[in-house]
GROMACS .gro file of C-alpha atoms in nm:
model
  471
    1MET     CA    1  -2.883   3.685  -1.059
    2TYR     CA    2  -2.553   3.523  -0.960
    3ASP     CA    3  -2.213   3.659  -1.051
    4VAL     CA    4  -2.070   3.310  -1.104
    5ILE     CA    5  -2.227   2.964  -1.119
    6ILE     CA    6  -1.994   2.665  -1.105
    7ILE     CA    7  -2.118   2.341  -1.262
    8GLY     CA    8  -1.974   2.044  -1.073
    9ALA     CA    9  -1.889   1.990  -0.705
   10GLY     CA   10  -1.579   1.777  -0.743
   11VAL     CA   11  -1.239   1.887  -0.620
   12THR     CA   12  -1.196   2.126  -0.915
   13GLY     CA   13  -1.533   2.295  -0.877
   14CYS     CA   14  -1.490   2.322  -0.501
   15SER     CA   15  -1.142   2.473  -0.542
   16VAL     CA   16  -1.284   2.739  -0.773
   17ALA     CA   17  -1.573   2.798  -0.529
   18ARG     CA   18  -1.340   2.843  -0.233
   19THR     CA   19  -1.120   3.088  -0.423
   20LEU     CA   20  -1.414   3.298  -0.548
   21ALA     CA   21  -1.556   3.301  -0.193
   22LYS     CA   22  -1.275   3.541  -0.105
   23TYR     CA   23  -1.438   3.811  -0.318
   24LYS     CA   24  -1.758   4.014  -0.299
   25LEU     CA   25  -1.940   3.793  -0.545
   26ARG     CA   26  -2.263   3.594  -0.538
   27VAL     CA   27  -2.152   3.239  -0.621
   28ALA     CA   28  -2.339   2.910  -0.651
   29VAL     CA   29  -2.242   2.549  -0.726
   30LEU     CA   30  -2.476   2.317  -0.918
   31GLU     CA   31  -2.417   1.943  -0.872
   32LYS     CA   32  -2.615   1.661  -1.032
   33GLU     CA   33  -2.543   1.418  -0.744
   34SER     CA   34  -2.653   1.428  -0.380
   35ASP     CA   35  -2.323   1.547  -0.231
   36VAL     CA   36  -1.983   1.690  -0.313
   37CYS     CA   37  -1.710   1.447  -0.421
   38GLU     CA   38  -1.939   1.201  -0.601
   39GLY     CA   39  -1.751   1.164  -0.931
   40THR     CA   40  -1.382   1.140  -1.023
   41SER     CA   41  -1.286   1.305  -0.694
   42LYS     CA   42  -1.414   1.014  -0.485
   43ALA     CA   43  -1.244   0.731  -0.675
   44ASN     CA   44  -0.879   0.801  -0.748
   45SER     CA   45  -0.532   0.723  -0.618
   46GLY     CA   46  -0.510   1.012  -0.371
   47ILE     CA   47  -0.160   1.089  -0.496
   48VAL     CA   48   0.007   1.430  -0.475
   49HIS     CA   49   0.236   1.403  -0.776
   50ALA     CA   50   0.583   1.555  -0.770
   51GLY     CA   51   0.551   1.678  -1.130
   52PHE     CA   52   0.823   1.494  -1.322
   53ASP     CA   53   0.607   1.328  -1.588
   54ALA     CA   54   0.406   1.625  -1.719
   55GLU     CA   55   0.523   1.757  -2.055
   56PRO     CA   56   0.737   2.069  -1.995
   57GLY     CA   57   0.543   2.381  -2.091
   58SER     CA   58   0.202   2.219  -2.054
   59ARG     CA   59  -0.066   2.341  -1.815
   60LYS     CA   60  -0.029   2.013  -1.628
   61ALA     CA   61   0.340   2.086  -1.569
   62GLN     CA   62   0.275   2.447  -1.470
   63LEU     CA   63   0.002   2.366  -1.217
   64ASN     CA   64   0.140   2.036  -1.085
   65VAL     CA   65   0.450   2.170  -0.912
   66ALA     CA   66   0.263   2.475  -0.781
   67GLY     CA   67  -0.020   2.259  -0.645
   68ASN     CA   68   0.225   2.017  -0.485
   69GLU     CA   69   0.405   2.302  -0.310
   70LYS     CA   70   0.079   2.447  -0.177
   71MET     CA   71  -0.084   2.123  -0.058
   72GLU     CA   72   0.085   2.106   0.282
   73GLU     CA   73  -0.002   2.465   0.370
   74LEU     CA   74  -0.362   2.411   0.256
   75SER     CA   75  -0.392   2.090   0.460
   76LYS     CA   76  -0.308   2.290   0.773
   77GLU     CA   77  -0.548   2.573   0.686
   78LEU     CA   78  -0.841   2.341   0.611
   79ASP     CA   79  -0.752   2.044   0.835
   80PHE     CA   80  -0.743   1.744   0.600
   81SER     CA   81  -0.502   1.449   0.588
   82PHE     CA   82  -0.183   1.490   0.384
   83LYS     CA   83   0.158   1.320   0.403
   84ARG     CA   84   0.472   1.389   0.201
   85ASN     CA   85   0.584   1.027   0.172
   86GLY     CA   86   0.784   1.058  -0.153
   87SER     CA   87   0.749   0.852  -0.470
   88MET     CA   88   0.956   0.615  -0.683
   89VAL     CA   89   0.932   0.520  -1.049
   90LEU     CA   90   1.072   0.174  -1.120
   91CYS     CA   91   1.274   0.064  -1.423
   92PHE     CA   92   1.297  -0.311  -1.487
   93SER     CA   93   1.552  -0.327  -1.771
   94GLU     CA   94   1.860  -0.140  -1.885
   95GLU     CA   95   1.704  -0.080  -2.226
   96ASN     CA   96   1.431   0.129  -2.056
   97ARG     CA   97   1.674   0.339  -1.854
   98PRO     CA   98   1.664   0.624  -2.111
   99GLU     CA   99   1.290   0.658  -2.038
  100LEU     CA  100   1.367   0.694  -1.668
  101GLU     CA  101   1.633   0.953  -1.745
  102LYS     CA  102   1.381   1.141  -1.960
  103LEU     CA  103   1.147   1.160  -1.661
  104TYR     CA  104   1.435   1.296  -1.454
  105GLU     CA  105   1.508   1.565  -1.718
  106ASN     CA  106   1.136   1.649  -1.743
  107GLY     CA  107   1.122   1.693  -1.369
  108LYS     CA  108   1.422   1.925  -1.370
  109LYS     CA  109   1.265   2.138  -1.645
  110ASN     CA  110   0.937   2.151  -1.451
  111GLY     CA  111   1.109   2.266  -1.132
  112VAL     CA  112   1.074   1.947  -0.927
  113LYS     CA  113   1.321   1.956  -0.637
  114GLU     CA  114   1.550   1.683  -0.496
  115LEU     CA  115   1.505   1.434  -0.782
  116ARG     CA  116   1.765   1.160  -0.816
  117ILE     CA  117   1.811   0.828  -0.991
  118LEU     CA  118   1.889   0.527  -0.773
  119SER     CA  119   2.036   0.189  -0.860
  120GLY     CA  120   1.817  -0.114  -0.802
  121GLU     CA  121   2.015  -0.199  -0.490
  122GLU     CA  122   1.976   0.155  -0.350
  123ALA     CA  123   1.602   0.144  -0.419
  124ARG     CA  124   1.563  -0.188  -0.233
  125LYS     CA  125   1.753  -0.053   0.067
  126ILE     CA  126   1.488   0.218   0.095
  127GLU     CA  127   1.195  -0.011   0.005
  128PRO     CA  128   1.282  -0.377   0.086
  129ALA     CA  129   0.956  -0.506  -0.066
  130LEU     CA  130   1.062  -0.408  -0.420
  131SER     CA  131   1.117  -0.675  -0.684
  132LYS     CA  132   1.466  -0.806  -0.751
  133GLN     CA  133   1.400  -0.721  -1.118
  134VAL     CA  134   1.427  -0.346  -1.047
  135VAL     CA  135   1.751  -0.215  -1.203
  136ALA     CA  136   1.697   0.156  -1.135
  137ALA     CA  137   1.444   0.396  -0.985
  138LEU     CA  138   1.364   0.766  -0.993
  139LEU     CA  139   1.321   0.899  -0.640
  140ALA     CA  140   1.104   1.209  -0.587
  141PRO     CA  141   1.096   1.306  -0.218
  142THR     CA  142   0.838   1.582  -0.280
  143GLY     CA  143   0.565   1.336  -0.382
  144GLY     CA  144   0.283   1.283  -0.134
  145ILE     CA  145  -0.052   1.127  -0.053
  146VAL     CA  146  -0.377   1.297   0.045
  147CYS     CA  147  -0.731   1.203   0.141
  148PRO     CA  148  -0.925   1.301  -0.174
  149PHE     CA  149  -1.257   1.309   0.015
  150GLY     CA  150  -1.106   1.518   0.292
  151LEU     CA  151  -0.958   1.772   0.049
  152THR     CA  152  -1.281   1.811  -0.152
  153ILE     CA  153  -1.509   1.833   0.150
  154ALA     CA  154  -1.276   2.082   0.322
  155LEU     CA  155  -1.277   2.311   0.018
  156ALA     CA  156  -1.657   2.285  -0.010
  157GLU     CA  157  -1.726   2.351   0.359
  158ASN     CA  158  -1.495   2.651   0.362
  159ALA     CA  159  -1.659   2.791   0.048
  160TYR     CA  160  -2.003   2.737   0.203
  161VAL     CA  161  -1.928   2.915   0.531
  162ASN     CA  162  -1.798   3.205   0.323
  163GLY     CA  163  -2.128   3.243   0.139
  164VAL     CA  164  -2.116   3.009  -0.161
  165GLU     CA  165  -2.453   2.839  -0.219
  166PHE     CA  166  -2.467   2.468  -0.311
  167PHE     CA  167  -2.756   2.304  -0.497
  168PHE     CA  168  -2.748   1.924  -0.509
  169GLU     CA  169  -2.943   1.697  -0.746
  170HIS     CA  170  -2.951   1.992  -0.986
  171GLY     CA  171  -2.821   1.831  -1.304
  172VAL     CA  172  -2.787   2.088  -1.583
  173THR     CA  173  -3.018   2.018  -1.879
  174GLY     CA  174  -2.967   2.335  -2.083
  175ILE     CA  175  -2.787   2.671  -2.102
  176GLU     CA  176  -2.900   2.978  -2.298
  177LYS     CA  177  -2.712   3.300  -2.363
  178THR     CA  178  -2.890   3.614  -2.239
  179ASP     CA  179  -2.816   3.984  -2.257
  180GLY     CA  180  -2.670   3.979  -1.906
  181GLY     CA  181  -2.498   3.641  -1.919
  182TYR     CA  182  -2.658   3.297  -1.911
  183ARG     CA  183  -2.977   3.118  -1.810
  184ILE     CA  184  -2.912   2.766  -1.675
  185THR     CA  185  -3.195   2.513  -1.667
  186THR     CA  186  -3.160   2.227  -1.419
  187GLU     CA  187  -3.368   1.930  -1.311
  188GLN     CA  188  -3.508   2.139  -1.026
  189GLY     CA  189  -3.515   2.499  -1.143
  190VAL     CA  190  -3.372   2.784  -1.350
  191PHE     CA  191  -3.074   3.003  -1.256
  192GLU     CA  192  -2.945   3.333  -1.399
  193THR     CA  193  -2.575   3.419  -1.388
  194ARG     CA  194  -2.324   3.657  -1.541
  195MET     CA  195  -2.049   3.393  -1.567
  196ILE     CA  196  -2.021   3.014  -1.569
  197VAL     CA  197  -1.737   2.782  -1.470
  198ASN     CA  198  -1.771   2.443  -1.636
  199ALA     CA  199  -1.614   2.191  -1.396
  200ALA     CA  200  -1.841   1.902  -1.492
  201GLY     CA  201  -1.576   1.629  -1.510
  202VAL     CA  202  -1.650   1.360  -1.768
  203TYR     CA  203  -1.956   1.562  -1.874
  204ALA     CA  204  -1.759   1.884  -1.935
  205ASP     CA  205  -1.775   1.841  -2.313
  206LYS     CA  206  -2.153   1.800  -2.300
  207VAL     CA  207  -2.191   2.117  -2.091
  208HIS     CA  208  -1.942   2.302  -2.312
  209HIS     CA  209  -2.138   2.224  -2.627
  210MET     CA  210  -2.455   2.371  -2.473
  211VAL     CA  211  -2.307   2.716  -2.543
  212SER     CA  212  -1.997   2.676  -2.762
  213ALA     CA  213  -1.925   2.539  -3.107
  214ALA     CA  214  -1.552   2.510  -3.033
  215PRO     CA  215  -1.448   2.143  -3.042
  216MET     CA  216  -1.403   1.953  -2.718
  217GLU     CA  217  -1.400   1.579  -2.656
  218ILE     CA  218  -1.375   1.424  -2.311
  219VAL     CA  219  -1.322   1.048  -2.292
  220ALA     CA  220  -1.418   0.855  -1.980
  221ARG     CA  221  -1.106   0.656  -1.885
  222LYS     CA  222  -1.189   0.389  -1.630
  223GLY     CA  223  -0.943   0.294  -1.357
  224GLU     CA  224  -1.000  -0.006  -1.130
  225TYR     CA  225  -0.840  -0.043  -0.786
  226ASN     CA  226  -0.785  -0.299  -0.511
  227LEU     CA  227  -0.776  -0.174  -0.150
  228TYR     CA  228  -0.604  -0.380   0.120
  229ASP     CA  229  -0.635  -0.403   0.497
  230LYS     CA  230  -0.426  -0.185   0.728
  231GLN     CA  231  -0.237  -0.500   0.830
  232VAL     CA  232  -0.038  -0.464   0.507
  233GLY     CA  233  -0.050  -0.084   0.486
  234GLY     CA  234   0.319  -0.062   0.577
  235LEU     CA  235   0.438  -0.286   0.294
  236VAL     CA  236   0.582   0.023   0.123
  237GLU     CA  237   0.640   0.374   0.254
  238HIS     CA  238   0.673   0.554  -0.079
  239THR     CA  239   0.424   0.559  -0.364
  240ILE     CA  240   0.563   0.311  -0.615
  241PHE     CA  241   0.506   0.375  -0.987
  242GLN     CA  242   0.616   0.191  -1.297
  243LEU     CA  243   0.734   0.370  -1.609
  244PRO     CA  244   0.427   0.543  -1.759
  245THR     CA  245   0.257   0.450  -2.086
  246LYS     CA  246   0.042   0.654  -2.325
  247TYR     CA  247  -0.260   0.564  -2.106
  248GLY     CA  248  -0.117   0.708  -1.786
  249LYS     CA  249   0.114   0.636  -1.498
  250GLY     CA  250   0.038   0.266  -1.483
  251VAL     CA  251  -0.049   0.050  -1.183
  252LEU     CA  252   0.089   0.194  -0.862
  253VAL     CA  253   0.141   0.053  -0.513
  254SER     CA  254   0.090   0.307  -0.239
  255PRO     CA  255   0.006   0.349   0.126
  256THR     CA  256  -0.294   0.570   0.195
  257VAL     CA  257  -0.305   0.850   0.451
  258HIS     CA  258  -0.537   0.629   0.658
  259GLY     CA  259  -0.296   0.332   0.671
  260ASN     CA  260  -0.432   0.101   0.400
  261LEU     CA  261  -0.250  -0.026   0.090
  262LEU     CA  262  -0.383   0.074  -0.254
  263LEU     CA  263  -0.309  -0.097  -0.585
  264GLY     CA  264  -0.423   0.037  -0.923
  265PRO     CA  265  -0.548   0.176  -1.151
  266THR     CA  266  -0.611   0.015  -1.486
  267ALA     CA  267  -0.674   0.246  -1.782
  268THR     CA  268  -0.958   0.161  -2.019
  269ASP     CA  269  -1.141   0.413  -2.237
  270ILE     CA  270  -1.516   0.354  -2.228
  271GLU     CA  271  -1.825   0.520  -2.378
  272ASP     CA  272  -2.043   0.500  -2.066
  273LYS     CA  273  -1.978   0.810  -1.853
  274GLU     CA  274  -2.140   0.633  -1.557
  275GLY     CA  275  -1.950   0.306  -1.605
  276VAL     CA  276  -1.792   0.265  -1.262
  277ASN     CA  277  -1.848  -0.111  -1.235
  278THR     CA  278  -1.547  -0.325  -1.156
  279THR     CA  279  -1.455  -0.627  -1.369
  280GLY     CA  280  -1.279  -0.953  -1.299
  281THR     CA  281  -1.039  -0.883  -1.584
  282GLY     CA  282  -0.954  -0.536  -1.456
  283LEU     CA  283  -0.896  -0.640  -1.096
  284LEU     CA  284  -0.680  -0.931  -1.207
  285GLU     CA  285  -0.476  -0.691  -1.420
  286VAL     CA  286  -0.421  -0.470  -1.114
  287SER     CA  287  -0.283  -0.764  -0.914
  288VAL     CA  288  -0.063  -0.892  -1.199
  289LYS     CA  289   0.082  -0.548  -1.277
  290ALA     CA  290   0.139  -0.465  -0.909
  291ALA     CA  291   0.318  -0.798  -0.862
  292GLU     CA  292   0.582  -0.681  -1.111
  293SER     CA  293   0.686  -0.412  -0.862
  294LEU     CA  294   0.697  -0.630  -0.549
  295CYS     CA  295   0.890  -0.933  -0.433
  296THR     CA  296   0.585  -1.052  -0.235
  297MET     CA  297   0.223  -0.962  -0.302
  298PRO     CA  298  -0.017  -0.929  -0.008
  299SER     CA  299  -0.263  -1.216   0.029
  300GLY     CA  300  -0.598  -1.190  -0.148
  301ARG     CA  301  -0.758  -1.241   0.194
  302GLN     CA  302  -0.619  -0.902   0.294
  303MET     CA  303  -0.804  -0.720   0.014
  304ILE     CA  304  -1.111  -0.557   0.170
  305THR     CA  305  -1.272  -0.392  -0.132
  306SER     CA  306  -1.234  -0.296  -0.496
  307PHE     CA  307  -1.369   0.006  -0.679
  308ALA     CA  308  -1.350   0.193  -1.009
  309GLY     CA  309  -1.337   0.560  -1.101
  310LEU     CA  310  -1.350   0.756  -1.425
  311ARG     CA  311  -1.090   1.009  -1.534
  312ALA     CA  312  -1.192   1.294  -1.763
  313HIS     CA  313  -0.936   1.247  -2.039
  314GLU     CA  314  -0.916   1.526  -2.296
  315VAL     CA  315  -0.818   1.383  -2.636
  316ASN     CA  316  -0.525   1.625  -2.679
  317GLY     CA  317  -0.385   1.527  -2.342
  318ASP     CA  318  -0.372   1.856  -2.151
  319PHE     CA  319  -0.601   2.048  -1.918
  320ILE     CA  320  -0.843   2.293  -2.081
  321ILE     CA  321  -0.868   2.599  -1.856
  322GLN     CA  322  -0.985   2.896  -2.059
  323GLU     CA  323  -1.273   3.118  -2.159
  324ALA     CA  324  -1.462   2.961  -2.448
  325PRO     CA  325  -1.365   3.150  -2.767
  326ASP     CA  326  -1.728   3.201  -2.875
  327ALA     CA  327  -1.897   3.238  -2.535
  328ALA     CA  328  -1.783   3.535  -2.326
  329GLY     CA  329  -1.799   3.471  -1.953
  330PHE     CA  330  -1.810   3.090  -1.996
  331TYR     CA  331  -1.495   2.931  -1.852
  332ASP     CA  332  -1.407   2.568  -1.921
  333VAL     CA  333  -1.210   2.380  -1.657
  334ALA     CA  334  -1.207   2.048  -1.839
  335GLY     CA  335  -0.995   1.739  -1.893
  336ILE     CA  336  -0.876   1.755  -1.532
  337GLU     CA  337  -0.736   1.405  -1.507
  338SER     CA  338  -0.414   1.312  -1.324
  339PRO     CA  339  -0.247   1.518  -1.180
  340GLY     CA  340  -0.569   1.713  -1.130
  341LEU     CA  341  -0.600   1.634  -0.759
  342THR     CA  342  -0.249   1.769  -0.704
  343CYS     CA  343  -0.328   2.083  -0.904
  344ALA     CA  344  -0.657   2.154  -0.724
  345PRO     CA  345  -0.513   2.401  -0.468
  346VAL     CA  346  -0.404   2.635  -0.749
  347ILE     CA  347  -0.666   2.569  -1.019
  348GLY     CA  348  -0.913   2.793  -0.835
  349GLU     CA  349  -0.659   3.076  -0.830
  350TYR     CA  350  -0.581   3.022  -1.198
  351VAL     CA  351  -0.949   3.047  -1.295
  352ALA     CA  352  -1.004   3.356  -1.080
  353GLY     CA  353  -0.701   3.512  -1.249
  354LEU     CA  354  -0.852   3.454  -1.592
  355MET     CA  355  -1.175   3.620  -1.480
  356MET     CA  356  -0.992   3.918  -1.335
  357GLU     CA  357  -0.820   3.984  -1.665
  358LYS     CA  358  -1.161   4.122  -1.769
  359GLU     CA  359  -1.290   4.279  -1.445
  360THR     CA  360  -1.174   4.351  -1.092
  361PHE     CA  361  -1.318   4.163  -0.794
  362ALA     CA  362  -1.314   4.329  -0.453
  363LEU     CA  363  -1.186   4.120  -0.163
  364LYS     CA  364  -1.411   4.054   0.137
  365ASP     CA  365  -1.308   4.189   0.474
  366ASP     CA  366  -1.452   3.892   0.664
  367PHE     CA  367  -1.327   3.591   0.466
  368VAL     CA  368  -1.267   3.293   0.696
  369ALA     CA  369  -0.953   3.120   0.568
  370THR     CA  370  -0.942   2.827   0.809
  371ARG     CA  371  -1.166   2.531   0.887
  372LYS     CA  372  -1.160   2.264   1.158
  373GLY     CA  373  -1.231   1.910   1.046
  374ILE     CA  374  -1.411   1.630   1.227
  375VAL     CA  375  -1.234   1.500   1.536
  376HIS     CA  376  -1.119   1.139   1.490
  377MET     CA  377  -1.130   0.970   1.829
  378ALA     CA  378  -0.904   0.682   1.722
  379GLU     CA  379  -0.622   0.928   1.654
  380LEU     CA  380  -0.646   1.126   1.980
  381PRO     CA  381  -0.424   1.067   2.285
  382GLU     CA  382  -0.610   0.900   2.573
  383GLU     CA  383  -0.628   1.218   2.784
  384GLU     CA  384  -0.789   1.410   2.497
  385GLN     CA  385  -1.035   1.125   2.440
  386LYS     CA  386  -1.137   1.135   2.807
  387ALA     CA  387  -1.180   1.513   2.801
  388LEU     CA  388  -1.397   1.498   2.489
  389ILE     CA  389  -1.614   1.219   2.633
  390ALA     CA  390  -1.661   1.416   2.955
  391LYS     CA  391  -1.786   1.706   2.747
  392ASP     CA  392  -2.001   1.493   2.512
  393PRO     CA  393  -2.068   1.125   2.601
  394SER     CA  394  -2.165   1.044   2.240
  395TYR     CA  395  -1.791   1.026   2.168
  396ALA     CA  396  -1.774   0.716   2.392
  397VAL     CA  397  -2.023   0.521   2.177
  398VAL     CA  398  -1.839   0.329   1.904
  399VAL     CA  399  -2.055   0.280   1.594
  400CYS     CA  400  -1.796   0.158   1.341
  401ARG     CA  401  -1.569  -0.096   1.512
  402CYS     CA  402  -1.335  -0.149   1.217
  403GLU     CA  403  -1.230   0.218   1.207
  404THR     CA  404  -1.326   0.307   1.567
  405VAL     CA  405  -1.569   0.580   1.460
  406THR     CA  406  -1.799   0.708   1.733
  407GLU     CA  407  -2.152   0.842   1.741
  408GLY     CA  408  -2.015   1.189   1.818
  409GLU     CA  409  -1.811   1.191   1.496
  410ILE     CA  410  -2.110   1.081   1.288
  411LEU     CA  411  -2.334   1.345   1.445
  412ASP     CA  412  -2.069   1.607   1.367
  413ALA     CA  413  -2.057   1.486   1.004
  414ILE     CA  414  -2.434   1.529   0.976
  415ARG     CA  415  -2.461   1.863   1.157
  416ARG     CA  416  -2.163   2.050   1.013
  417PRO     CA  417  -2.176   2.280   0.706
  418LEU     CA  418  -2.297   2.083   0.400
  419GLY     CA  419  -2.366   1.795   0.638
  420ALA     CA  420  -2.392   1.432   0.527
  421LYS     CA  421  -2.736   1.311   0.417
  422THR     CA  422  -2.643   0.960   0.300
  423LEU     CA  423  -2.444   0.658   0.419
  424ASP     CA  424  -2.169   0.738   0.171
  425GLY     CA  425  -2.171   1.101   0.286
  426VAL     CA  426  -2.104   0.986   0.643
  427LYS     CA  427  -1.844   0.735   0.523
  428ARG     CA  428  -1.641   0.991   0.332
  429ARG     CA  429  -1.645   1.236   0.624
  430THR     CA  430  -1.573   0.991   0.909
  431ARG     CA  431  -1.456   0.659   0.754
  432ALA     CA  432  -1.750   0.476   0.915
  433GLY     CA  433  -1.793   0.180   0.681
  434MET     CA  434  -1.446   0.188   0.524
  435GLY     CA  435  -1.295  -0.091   0.732
  436ARG     CA  436  -1.270  -0.466   0.683
  437CYS     CA  437  -1.643  -0.536   0.718
  438GLN     CA  438  -1.724  -0.261   0.462
  439ALA     CA  439  -2.022  -0.118   0.657
  440GLY     CA  440  -2.175  -0.458   0.730
  441PHE     CA  441  -2.220  -0.379   1.100
  442CYS     CA  442  -2.234   0.001   1.132
  443SER     CA  443  -2.488   0.081   0.858
  444PRO     CA  444  -2.808   0.024   1.065
  445LYS     CA  445  -2.694   0.253   1.346
  446THR     CA  446  -2.568   0.515   1.101
  447MET     CA  447  -2.904   0.507   0.922
  448GLU     CA  448  -3.085   0.558   1.253
  449LEU     CA  449  -2.871   0.863   1.328
  450LEU     CA  450  -2.927   1.009   0.979
  451ALA     CA  451  -3.304   0.957   1.003
  452LYS     CA  452  -3.322   1.116   1.347
  453GLU     CA  453  -3.104   1.417   1.262
  454TRP     CA  454  -3.284   1.490   0.933
  455ASN     CA  455  -3.624   1.407   1.084
  456VAL     CA  456  -3.722   1.161   0.810
  457PRO     CA  457  -3.834   0.795   0.816
  458VAL     CA  458  -3.540   0.553   0.805
  459GLU     CA  459  -3.681   0.415   0.479
  460GLU     CA  460  -3.586   0.745   0.313
  461ILE     CA  461  -3.216   0.710   0.395
  462ARG     CA  462  -3.006   0.630   0.089
  463LYS     CA  463  -2.663   0.483   0.033
  464SER     CA  464  -2.571   0.768  -0.203
  465GLY     CA  465  -2.783   0.934  -0.471
  466ARG     CA  466  -3.123   0.882  -0.622
  467GLY     CA  467  -3.251   0.525  -0.636
  468SER     CA  468  -3.015   0.392  -0.369
  469HIS     CA  469  -3.257   0.348  -0.077
  470VAL     CA  470  -3.135   0.076   0.156
  471LEU     CA  471  -3.476  -0.025   0.298
   0.00000   0.00000   0.00000
């Protein structure tokens, strides 16, 4: 019998897991995919929003500013990439200036610090690549960018070393109420628990309706992106937004924490909750919309990949974080779309607080609050590289040339807590395969290392989840 079972190992579920790991509780995470960070958390903008666009008084507004303020501290505790690069929202006509001013007022009400409105000329002095059509811009210095994989994996690893159990490829097929709590049936077994946290992303409504008659509807909102080479990663320093629409914050232009340039996303509501295919129409829309913000678009030859992700959009527009009204001990954490990544550092605390309104959890004496990430050889000074190679020669063997990822880094990714079992698992932990050739050269060697470390035939190595065998 578990005290708490969390359904979903995205950034939200892992945040809740890490928070609950501080207490003397038996906690497990059930995930239908083969690794953490396989859904919305792996395919998003990686933006740490300042908090000016959330409706004042909403849960999004409440958690956004708090999550933003905590992200830097958390990045140091758990060793993942974060940069406070600031953001701008562009206005292209005087008739739309009132909308920009409304964002400014929203931000002030939400507690966003250092906001100011710039003229078009002032904005171009800060960001010379901006379009001449920009007449004004909202500057938010507290905005930032983060590695979404790094954040999710860091939370999961820290939860794991503090006793949280993870069960992958355990998709939930049914939930029954029992005298002591709930019985959860999965594809690979049955689990008993006193409490459940539903962090199932686009499937949160399906999981919710296994136990509750209260209405909930989650729409899968697809966003398509174009990712560009590091050669153009410095085109802008800030994250550049356009004025938002009812479908979201529009197509942005942003550097990434790893030095690339990201354009996107689109916003299309779809029925297929697995519909992460890209489309010619969507990717063209990304380029056309991004071009409105810039005086010069990067060349198509500098685009190295495209991808799509799904946002869990709740039809009423706000996060649902509450105990189900007709299912005691069942906590929904649903509709966590943008700015959900920003809110992640405090969502876990919020959920734990709801639980402790009903009972008291005792803190552990031996909770480990910090975690050391994978060493990235390409970022180390030469003397530190030499010292590491002297200690372990595998750090001298470059496997991924595009991102300069070594064998030592890949072995660490496989051997560490919740180690990588797939090509994508290695990629998200080390960036092997994320460069210009998109894993064209490093995949065979990475597969050999995975097969050797897990003691399986290389034919069993997969790109990601079930049915994705490479050989």
